[in-house]
Coordinates of C-alpha atoms in Angstrom, one line a residue:
Chain A
M1 CA 126.7 61.0 116.1
K2 CA 123.0 61.3 115.9
K3 CA 122.9 62.4 119.6
F4 CA 125.5 65.1 118.9
G5 CA 123.4 66.4 115.9
T6 CA 120.3 66.8 118.1
G7 CA 122.3 68.6 120.7
A8 CA 123.8 71.0 118.2
I9 CA 120.3 71.8 116.9
H10 CA 119.0 72.5 120.4
F11 CA 122.0 74.7 121.1
F12 CA 121.3 76.6 117.9
L13 CA 117.6 77.0 118.6
I14 CA 118.1 78.0 122.2
T15 CA 120.6 80.6 121.1
V16 CA 118.2 82.0 118.6
S17 CA 115.4 82.0 121.1
I18 CA 117.5 83.9 123.7
V19 CA 118.4 86.5 121.1
S20 CA 114.7 86.8 120.2
L21 CA 113.5 87.1 123.7
F22 CA 116.3 89.3 125.1
P23 CA 114.8 92.7 124.0
F24 CA 111.5 91.7 125.7
A25 CA 113.4 91.0 128.9
W26 CA 115.3 94.2 128.4
M27 CA 112.3 96.4 128.1
L28 CA 110.7 94.9 131.2
I29 CA 113.8 95.3 133.2
G30 CA 114.6 98.8 131.8
M31 CA 111.1 100.0 132.8
T32 CA 112.2 99.6 136.5
N33 CA 115.5 101.4 136.2
S34 CA 116.6 105.0 135.8
S35 CA 117.7 106.3 132.4
A36 CA 121.4 106.3 133.5
E37 CA 121.1 102.7 134.6
V38 CA 119.5 101.7 131.3
I39 CA 122.3 103.4 129.3
K40 CA 124.9 101.8 131.6
G41 CA 123.4 98.4 130.7
K42 CA 122.1 97.4 134.2
F43 CA 120.5 94.0 133.6
S44 CA 118.5 93.6 136.9
F45 CA 115.2 94.9 138.2
G46 CA 115.4 98.3 139.9
A47 CA 113.1 100.4 142.0
E48 CA 112.3 103.2 139.6
F49 CA 109.2 101.8 138.1
S50 CA 106.6 104.1 139.7
N51 CA 108.9 107.0 139.3
N52 CA 109.2 106.3 135.5
V53 CA 105.4 106.0 135.2
A54 CA 104.9 109.3 137.0
K55 CA 107.4 111.0 134.8
L56 CA 105.9 109.5 131.6
L57 CA 102.5 110.7 132.6
E58 CA 103.9 114.2 133.3
M59 CA 105.9 114.4 130.1
T60 CA 103.4 113.1 127.7
N61 CA 99.7 112.8 127.2
L62 CA 99.9 109.1 127.4
G63 CA 96.2 108.5 128.0
T64 CA 95.2 110.6 125.0
A65 CA 97.8 108.8 122.8
F66 CA 96.5 105.4 123.9
W67 CA 93.0 106.5 123.2
N68 CA 94.0 107.9 119.7
S69 CA 95.8 104.7 118.9
T70 CA 92.8 102.6 120.0
L71 CA 90.3 104.7 118.2
I72 CA 92.3 104.6 114.9
A73 CA 93.1 100.9 115.1
V74 CA 89.5 99.8 116.1
V75 CA 87.6 102.0 113.7
G76 CA 90.1 101.4 111.0
T77 CA 90.0 97.6 111.4
I78 CA 86.2 97.4 111.4
A79 CA 85.9 99.5 108.3
T80 CA 88.7 97.7 106.5
L81 CA 87.2 94.3 107.3
I82 CA 83.8 95.3 105.9
L83 CA 85.1 96.9 102.8
S84 CA 87.7 94.4 101.9
S85 CA 85.5 91.4 102.6
M86 CA 82.8 93.0 100.4
A87 CA 85.3 93.2 97.6
G88 CA 86.7 89.7 98.3
F89 CA 83.1 88.3 98.3
G90 CA 82.2 90.2 95.1
F91 CA 85.3 89.3 93.1
E92 CA 85.2 85.6 94.0
I93 CA 81.5 84.8 94.1
Y94 CA 80.4 86.8 91.1
R95 CA 83.5 86.1 89.1
T96 CA 83.6 87.5 85.6
R97 CA 86.4 88.4 83.2
G98 CA 85.9 92.1 83.8
K99 CA 86.1 91.8 87.5
D100 CA 89.2 89.6 87.3
R101 CA 90.9 92.3 85.2
L102 CA 89.9 95.0 87.6
F103 CA 91.3 92.9 90.5
G104 CA 94.6 92.4 88.6
V105 CA 94.9 96.2 88.2
L106 CA 94.1 96.8 91.9
M107 CA 96.9 94.3 92.9
L108 CA 99.4 96.7 91.3
S109 CA 98.8 99.0 94.3
M110 CA 100.6 96.4 96.5
M111 CA 103.8 97.2 94.7
M112 CA 103.5 101.0 95.1
P113 CA 106.0 102.3 97.7
F114 CA 104.3 104.4 100.3
A115 CA 107.0 107.0 100.0
A116 CA 105.9 107.6 96.4
I117 CA 102.3 108.4 97.3
M118 CA 102.7 110.1 100.6
I119 CA 103.2 113.6 99.3
P120 CA 100.1 113.8 97.1
L121 CA 98.2 112.1 99.9
F122 CA 99.4 114.8 102.3
R123 CA 98.3 117.5 99.9
M124 CA 95.0 115.8 99.3
F125 CA 94.2 115.5 103.0
S126 CA 95.4 119.0 103.6
K127 CA 92.9 120.3 100.9
M128 CA 90.1 118.3 102.4
G129 CA 90.9 119.8 105.8
L130 CA 91.3 116.4 107.3
L131 CA 94.9 116.6 108.5
D132 CA 95.4 116.1 112.2
T133 CA 92.2 114.1 112.5
P134 CA 91.8 110.4 113.2
A135 CA 90.1 110.1 109.8
A136 CA 93.4 111.1 108.1
A137 CA 95.2 108.2 109.8
I138 CA 92.4 105.7 109.0
L139 CA 91.4 106.5 105.4
P140 CA 94.4 105.7 103.2
S141 CA 94.6 102.1 104.2
I142 CA 90.8 101.5 104.7
T143 CA 90.8 99.1 101.8
T144 CA 93.9 97.3 100.6
A145 CA 94.5 95.0 97.7
F146 CA 96.2 92.7 100.1
M147 CA 93.2 92.3 102.3
I148 CA 90.9 91.8 99.3
F149 CA 93.2 89.1 98.1
F150 CA 93.2 87.6 101.6
F151 CA 89.4 87.4 101.6
M152 CA 89.2 86.1 98.0
Q153 CA 91.6 83.3 98.8
N154 CA 89.6 82.2 101.8
T155 CA 86.3 82.6 99.9
K156 CA 87.4 79.9 97.5
S157 CA 86.5 77.3 100.2
F158 CA 83.2 79.0 101.1
P159 CA 80.3 76.5 100.6
R160 CA 78.3 78.2 97.8
E161 CA 75.2 75.9 98.5
L162 CA 74.6 78.2 101.4
L163 CA 74.0 81.1 99.1
Q164 CA 71.7 79.1 96.9
A165 CA 69.7 78.0 100.0
G166 CA 69.5 81.6 101.1
R167 CA 68.2 82.7 97.7
V168 CA 65.5 80.1 97.9
D169 CA 64.5 81.6 101.3
G170 CA 64.2 84.9 99.5
L171 CA 67.2 86.7 100.8
N172 CA 68.7 89.4 98.5
E173 CA 72.4 89.6 97.8
W174 CA 73.3 92.0 100.6
S175 CA 71.5 90.0 103.2
L176 CA 73.3 86.9 101.9
F177 CA 76.5 88.7 102.4
A178 CA 75.6 90.0 105.9
R179 CA 73.7 87.0 107.2
V180 CA 75.2 84.0 105.5
Y181 CA 78.7 84.9 104.3
M182 CA 79.9 86.9 107.3
P183 CA 78.9 84.4 110.1
T184 CA 80.4 81.5 108.1
M185 CA 83.7 83.3 107.5
K186 CA 84.3 84.2 111.2
P187 CA 87.7 82.6 111.4
T188 CA 88.8 84.5 108.3
Y189 CA 87.6 87.7 109.8
A190 CA 89.4 87.0 113.0
A191 CA 92.7 86.5 111.2
A192 CA 92.2 89.5 109.0
A193 CA 91.3 91.6 112.1
I194 CA 94.5 90.8 113.9
I195 CA 96.7 91.7 110.9
T196 CA 94.8 94.9 110.2
F197 CA 94.8 96.0 113.8
M198 CA 98.5 95.4 114.0
N199 CA 99.1 97.5 110.9
Y200 CA 97.1 100.4 112.2
W201 CA 98.4 100.1 115.8
N202 CA 102.1 100.1 114.7
N203 CA 101.9 102.5 111.7
F204 CA 104.5 105.2 111.9
L205 CA 105.3 107.1 108.7
W206 CA 101.8 108.2 107.6
P207 CA 100.7 109.3 111.2
L208 CA 104.0 111.1 111.5
I209 CA 103.0 113.2 108.5
A210 CA 99.3 113.4 109.0
L211 CA 99.0 113.9 112.8
Q212 CA 101.0 116.8 113.9
S213 CA 99.5 118.4 117.0
Q214 CA 100.5 116.9 120.4
D215 CA 97.0 115.8 121.4
K216 CA 96.4 113.8 118.1
K217 CA 99.5 111.7 118.4
T218 CA 99.5 107.9 118.5
L219 CA 101.7 105.7 120.7
P220 CA 104.5 105.0 118.2
L221 CA 104.7 108.8 117.6
V222 CA 105.1 109.4 121.4
V223 CA 107.8 106.7 121.7
S224 CA 109.6 108.1 118.7
S225 CA 109.5 111.7 120.0
L226 CA 110.6 110.7 123.5
S227 CA 113.6 108.9 122.1
S228 CA 114.6 111.7 119.7
S229 CA 114.7 114.4 122.3
Y230 CA 118.0 115.9 123.3
S231 CA 118.3 114.0 126.5
P232 CA 116.1 110.9 126.2
D233 CA 115.0 109.4 129.5
Y234 CA 115.3 105.7 128.8
G235 CA 113.5 104.5 131.9
V236 CA 110.5 106.5 130.8
I237 CA 110.8 105.4 127.2
M238 CA 110.8 101.7 128.3
V239 CA 107.4 102.2 130.1
A240 CA 106.1 103.8 126.9
I241 CA 107.4 100.9 124.8
V242 CA 105.8 98.3 127.1
V243 CA 102.4 100.2 127.0
T244 CA 102.7 100.2 123.1
T245 CA 103.7 96.5 122.9
L246 CA 101.4 95.0 125.6
P247 CA 98.1 95.1 123.5
T248 CA 99.6 93.4 120.5
L249 CA 101.4 90.9 122.8
L250 CA 98.1 90.0 124.5
I251 CA 96.3 89.6 121.2
F252 CA 99.1 87.3 120.0
F253 CA 98.9 85.1 123.1
L254 CA 95.1 84.9 123.2
L255 CA 94.7 84.3 119.5
Q256 CA 97.9 82.7 118.5
K257 CA 96.3 80.4 115.9
Q258 CA 94.4 83.1 114.1
F259 CA 97.4 85.4 114.3
V260 CA 99.6 82.9 112.4
Q261 CA 96.8 82.1 110.0
G262 CA 96.4 85.8 109.2
M263 CA 100.1 86.1 108.4
L264 CA 100.0 83.0 106.1
G265 CA 96.6 83.9 104.7
S266 CA 97.7 85.1 101.3
V267 CA 99.7 82.1 100.3
K268 CA 97.3 79.1 100.7
Chain B
M1 CA 69.3 81.4 82.7
N2 CA 71.3 83.9 80.8
S3 CA 69.4 86.9 82.3
K4 CA 69.9 85.4 85.7
L5 CA 73.7 85.2 85.0
T6 CA 73.8 88.8 83.9
R7 CA 71.9 89.8 86.9
S8 CA 74.3 88.0 89.2
N9 CA 77.2 89.7 87.3
L10 CA 75.7 93.1 88.0
M11 CA 75.0 92.1 91.6
G12 CA 78.7 91.5 92.0
W13 CA 79.7 95.0 91.0
Q14 CA 77.8 96.6 93.9
F15 CA 80.2 94.7 96.2
V16 CA 83.4 95.6 94.5
L17 CA 82.7 99.1 93.3
L18 CA 83.2 101.1 96.5
P19 CA 86.4 99.3 97.7
S20 CA 87.9 99.6 94.2
I21 CA 87.2 103.4 94.1
I22 CA 88.9 103.8 97.4
I23 CA 92.0 102.0 96.3
V24 CA 92.1 104.1 93.1
L25 CA 91.6 107.3 95.1
F26 CA 94.2 106.6 97.8
S27 CA 96.8 104.7 95.7
F28 CA 96.5 105.2 92.0
Y29 CA 95.5 108.8 91.9
P30 CA 98.4 109.9 94.3
M31 CA 100.7 107.7 92.2
I32 CA 99.8 109.6 89.1
Q33 CA 99.9 113.0 90.9
S34 CA 103.4 112.1 92.1
L35 CA 104.5 111.5 88.5
F36 CA 103.2 115.0 87.5
L37 CA 104.8 116.5 90.5
S38 CA 108.1 115.0 89.6
F39 CA 108.2 117.4 86.5
Q40 CA 107.5 120.4 88.6
S41 CA 109.5 122.8 90.7
G42 CA 108.5 125.2 93.4
R43 CA 108.0 125.8 97.1
G44 CA 105.0 125.7 99.4
N45 CA 101.9 125.5 97.2
V46 CA 103.1 127.2 94.1
Y47 CA 104.5 124.9 91.5
H48 CA 105.4 125.2 87.8
Y49 CA 106.4 122.9 85.1
S50 CA 110.1 122.5 84.9
G51 CA 110.6 119.6 82.4
M52 CA 113.4 117.2 83.2
D53 CA 115.1 119.5 85.7
N54 CA 114.4 117.3 88.7
Y55 CA 115.6 114.2 86.9
V56 CA 118.8 115.9 85.9
R57 CA 119.4 117.0 89.5
L58 CA 118.7 113.4 90.6
F59 CA 121.6 112.0 88.7
G60 CA 124.0 114.5 90.1
D61 CA 122.8 114.4 93.6
P62 CA 125.4 112.8 96.0
M63 CA 122.9 112.5 98.8
F64 CA 120.5 110.5 96.6
R65 CA 123.4 108.3 95.5
Q66 CA 124.3 107.7 99.1
A67 CA 120.7 106.8 100.0
V68 CA 120.4 104.4 97.1
W69 CA 123.7 102.8 98.0
N70 CA 122.7 102.4 101.6
T71 CA 119.4 100.9 100.8
L72 CA 120.8 98.5 98.3
L73 CA 123.5 97.5 100.8
Y74 CA 120.8 96.6 103.3
L75 CA 119.0 94.7 100.6
V76 CA 122.0 92.7 99.5
V77 CA 123.2 91.8 102.9
Q78 CA 120.1 91.6 105.0
V79 CA 117.5 89.9 102.9
P80 CA 119.6 86.8 102.0
L81 CA 120.9 86.5 105.5
M82 CA 117.4 86.6 107.0
L83 CA 115.8 84.3 104.5
F84 CA 118.6 81.7 104.9
L85 CA 118.3 81.9 108.7
G86 CA 114.5 81.6 108.5
L87 CA 114.9 78.5 106.3
I88 CA 117.3 76.8 108.6
I89 CA 115.2 77.4 111.7
A90 CA 112.1 76.2 109.9
Y91 CA 114.0 73.1 108.8
F92 CA 115.0 72.3 112.3
L93 CA 111.5 73.0 113.7
N94 CA 110.1 70.6 111.2
I95 CA 112.1 67.6 112.5
P96 CA 109.3 65.3 113.7
K97 CA 110.6 64.3 117.1
L98 CA 112.3 67.5 118.2
K99 CA 111.4 68.6 121.7
F100 CA 110.3 72.1 122.9
K101 CA 109.3 72.9 119.3
G102 CA 106.3 75.0 120.5
F103 CA 108.5 77.0 122.7
Y104 CA 111.1 77.7 120.1
R105 CA 108.5 78.6 117.5
T106 CA 106.8 81.1 119.8
A107 CA 110.0 82.6 121.0
I108 CA 111.4 83.2 117.5
F109 CA 108.1 84.5 116.2
L110 CA 107.5 86.9 119.1
P111 CA 109.6 89.8 117.7
C112 CA 106.8 90.1 115.0
V113 CA 104.4 91.6 117.6
T114 CA 106.6 94.6 118.3
S115 CA 106.0 97.9 116.5
L116 CA 108.9 99.0 114.3
V117 CA 109.4 102.1 116.3
S118 CA 109.5 100.3 119.6
Y119 CA 112.1 97.7 118.6
A120 CA 114.2 100.3 116.9
V121 CA 114.3 102.4 120.1
L122 CA 115.0 99.2 122.2
F123 CA 117.9 98.4 120.0
K124 CA 119.2 101.9 120.3
S125 CA 119.4 101.5 124.0
I126 CA 120.9 98.0 123.8
F127 CA 123.6 99.2 121.5
A128 CA 124.5 102.3 123.5
V129 CA 128.3 102.8 124.0
D130 CA 128.2 101.9 127.7
G131 CA 125.1 99.7 127.1
V132 CA 124.2 96.2 128.0
L133 CA 125.6 94.5 124.8
N134 CA 129.1 96.1 125.2
G135 CA 129.0 95.2 128.8
M136 CA 128.3 91.6 128.0
L137 CA 130.9 91.4 125.2
L138 CA 133.5 93.0 127.5
S139 CA 132.8 90.6 130.3
I140 CA 133.3 87.5 128.2
G141 CA 136.4 89.0 126.7
L142 CA 135.2 89.2 123.1
I143 CA 136.1 92.8 122.8
H144 CA 138.6 94.8 124.9
E145 CA 137.0 98.3 124.6
P146 CA 133.4 99.3 124.0
V147 CA 132.4 99.4 120.4
V148 CA 130.8 102.8 119.3
W149 CA 128.0 101.0 117.5
L150 CA 125.8 103.8 116.4
M151 CA 128.4 106.5 115.9
D152 CA 130.5 104.5 113.4
P153 CA 129.3 104.4 109.8
V154 CA 130.1 100.7 109.4
W155 CA 128.8 99.4 112.7
A156 CA 125.7 101.6 112.5
R157 CA 124.8 99.7 109.3
V158 CA 125.5 96.4 111.0
V159 CA 123.2 97.3 113.8
I160 CA 120.4 98.1 111.4
V161 CA 120.9 94.8 109.6
V162 CA 120.9 92.9 112.9
A163 CA 117.8 94.8 114.1
I164 CA 115.8 94.1 110.9
T165 CA 116.9 90.5 111.0
W166 CA 115.8 90.2 114.6
R167 CA 112.3 91.5 113.8
W168 CA 111.5 89.6 110.6
T169 CA 113.3 86.2 110.7
G170 CA 110.4 84.6 112.6
Y171 CA 107.9 86.0 110.2
N172 CA 109.6 84.4 107.2
M173 CA 110.2 81.2 109.2
I174 CA 106.4 80.8 109.7
F175 CA 105.9 80.8 105.9
Y176 CA 108.6 78.2 105.4
L177 CA 107.4 76.0 108.2
S178 CA 103.9 75.9 106.9
A179 CA 105.1 75.0 103.4
M180 CA 107.4 72.3 104.8
Q181 CA 104.6 70.7 106.6
N182 CA 103.0 70.1 103.2
I183 CA 106.0 68.2 101.8
D184 CA 105.3 64.5 101.9
S185 CA 107.6 62.8 104.5
S186 CA 108.0 59.8 102.2
V187 CA 110.2 62.0 99.9
Y188 CA 112.7 62.3 102.8
E189 CA 112.4 58.7 103.7
A190 CA 113.2 57.7 100.1
A191 CA 116.2 60.0 100.1
S192 CA 117.4 58.6 103.4
I193 CA 117.3 55.1 102.0
D194 CA 119.3 56.3 99.1
G195 CA 121.9 57.5 101.5
A196 CA 121.4 61.3 101.2
S197 CA 122.7 63.2 104.2
K198 CA 120.5 65.7 106.1
M199 CA 122.5 68.5 104.6
R200 CA 122.0 67.1 101.1
Q201 CA 118.3 66.6 101.7
F202 CA 118.0 70.3 102.8
F203 CA 119.6 71.6 99.6
S204 CA 118.2 69.0 97.2
I205 CA 114.7 68.5 98.5
T206 CA 113.6 71.2 100.9
V207 CA 114.9 74.3 99.1
P208 CA 113.7 73.3 95.6
M209 CA 110.3 72.3 96.8
L210 CA 110.0 75.6 98.7
R211 CA 111.0 77.6 95.6
P212 CA 107.6 79.5 95.2
I213 CA 107.4 80.4 98.8
I214 CA 111.0 81.5 98.9
L215 CA 110.3 83.7 95.9
F216 CA 107.3 85.1 97.6
T217 CA 109.2 86.0 100.8
A218 CA 112.1 87.4 98.8
I219 CA 109.7 89.8 96.9
I220 CA 108.0 90.8 100.1
S221 CA 111.3 91.5 101.9
T222 CA 112.8 93.3 99.0
N223 CA 109.7 95.5 98.8
G224 CA 110.0 96.2 102.5
T225 CA 113.7 96.9 102.5
L226 CA 113.4 99.4 99.6
Q227 CA 110.8 101.2 101.7
L228 CA 112.8 101.1 104.9
F229 CA 112.0 104.1 107.1
D230 CA 110.8 103.5 110.7
E231 CA 113.9 101.6 111.9
V232 CA 116.5 104.0 110.5
V233 CA 114.8 107.1 111.7
N234 CA 114.5 105.8 115.2
L235 CA 117.8 104.0 115.5
T236 CA 120.3 106.3 113.9
N237 CA 118.2 109.1 112.3
G238 CA 120.2 108.4 109.2
G239 CA 123.5 109.2 110.9
P240 CA 126.4 109.3 111.4
G241 CA 126.7 111.7 108.5
N242 CA 124.0 110.2 106.3
S243 CA 125.8 106.8 106.3
T244 CA 122.6 104.9 107.2
M245 CA 120.0 107.1 105.4
T246 CA 117.5 105.3 103.2
I247 CA 115.6 106.5 100.1
S248 CA 112.4 106.7 102.0
Q249 CA 114.0 108.8 104.7
Y250 CA 115.5 111.1 102.1
I251 CA 112.1 111.6 100.5
Y252 CA 110.7 112.4 103.9
N253 CA 113.5 114.9 104.7
L254 CA 113.1 116.6 101.3
S255 CA 109.4 117.0 102.0
F256 CA 109.1 117.8 105.6
V257 CA 112.5 118.4 107.2
Y258 CA 114.5 120.5 104.8
T259 CA 112.8 123.4 103.0
P260 CA 109.9 121.5 101.4
N261 CA 110.5 120.6 97.8
F262 CA 107.6 118.3 96.9
G263 CA 108.6 118.2 93.2
Y264 CA 112.0 116.8 93.7
A265 CA 110.9 114.5 96.5
A266 CA 108.4 113.0 94.0
T267 CA 111.2 112.5 91.5
V268 CA 113.2 110.6 94.1
S269 CA 110.2 108.6 95.0
Y270 CA 109.8 107.4 91.4
A271 CA 113.3 106.0 91.7
I272 CA 111.9 103.6 94.3
V273 CA 109.0 102.7 92.1
V274 CA 111.4 101.8 89.3
M275 CA 113.6 99.8 91.7
V276 CA 110.7 97.9 93.1
A277 CA 109.4 97.1 89.6
V278 CA 112.8 96.0 88.2
L279 CA 113.7 93.9 91.2
A280 CA 110.4 92.1 91.3
F281 CA 110.7 91.4 87.6
L282 CA 114.2 90.1 88.0
Q283 CA 113.2 87.9 91.0
L284 CA 110.3 86.5 89.1
K285 CA 112.6 85.8 86.1
V286 CA 115.3 84.1 88.2
G287 CA 113.1 82.4 90.7
G288 CA 110.0 81.5 88.7
E289 CA 111.4 79.9 85.6
K290 CA 112.7 76.5 86.5
K291 CA 110.4 74.1 88.2

């Protein structure tokens, strides 16, 4: 009876694992097949890979899109980490009733649906003349209540004696932040960086509105426009999807621990 | 001492001020603008006050009703399904002596690294009429003719539910797993001695002890589903015949696809605001009360 139970559990988990992994296998296989073969469901490697890559490079500005995505994600992540950790540090270390209240109000922004703010945001960026620039893609999420919350939570376990010691050594508050807090909190920064990078890298709705000319597009926008054309070439699309997914997949495998920590961060 | 404390208090503000201003500028200010906009009518950049016109239109708008209905349908079917699946998987992965745990966990979590656009397009190709899934189902005899997944209003919704569940189950599982690891194993041992079956233990120990985290994931998922956009746009583009269109997509279409009508789009967007607020409140009421 007990044996049977374990067997059933393994069967269930293997099934779920196969379903989870199948689309990954599908995109790797699809990238080596022609569009017709992908649509016909051919589930074996083909010989079209270099052909698909050549077509993709011809049809899109893939290099530019990759660069745009990288620029937006890297600059966005660095700025978000600095600003959000500043706030997390300030709200937690110098805790007062006024600041707690302010933080409570800021948390409300987490419940605001993006669709409800995108139109005024669009008009705001249009007035500022920033539409179609990387800045437009970066700015709206450059500080989020979620990230501030994440840093606050993790700051709770920060050893405050370090700050006292630094003050005795004559450091002012900003150098305490930069030279004591930041290095001590490296694991938190790593986890936060992964989550923020993923959000910028994968973002779709706002870039779709804010970045309209061809040479400003990010990778998800390229994938989406390839697949919504009248006769989508699925072999080519698979290559684009693999290019889009590879960086986040690599980050996941290299930094699995921090990755999961980042996801869990807010509910410690 | 007191002056030192005040100084430290002021010191704190210099860290929180700039980030707070940014959030106000890019979240609260647009939110308020949106509210004003919802009482205005016009085209392009010329808008005038039009009272409750947009709200009157909202209640008689069949497309809006359809979008709300679709969104709520996804919510009611998909969120419980995904959370339950996540819970069961986590429960199994928490069995102390289970083999290959690491592999299962990684495999089931992996969908979380894909971008929403990418996996939506992947699913579109998998669910093509002559596609790989129909081929497999035909060959094992489960169906006798290909299912037109994305061209049928019911199946198209099923595909969207399946796709979202694929992407997010592992994400929720991770939350449950980490919470389960904090449950003292002696609780289960005591229950076993008392003769409680595994099933009984799951419903009488695990689920109640995870209540706060289940509530948290329910709110996060509800919030996400009410804002559903990327998947639907890239899988079905709202079709066939608007049968999969969500509220977010309707707002996007009103603003950027049809003749732009920012005022009415803002009115529709406030419907989501109200729904998010009401549902979060309800969930907190239902899930938070009992201990």
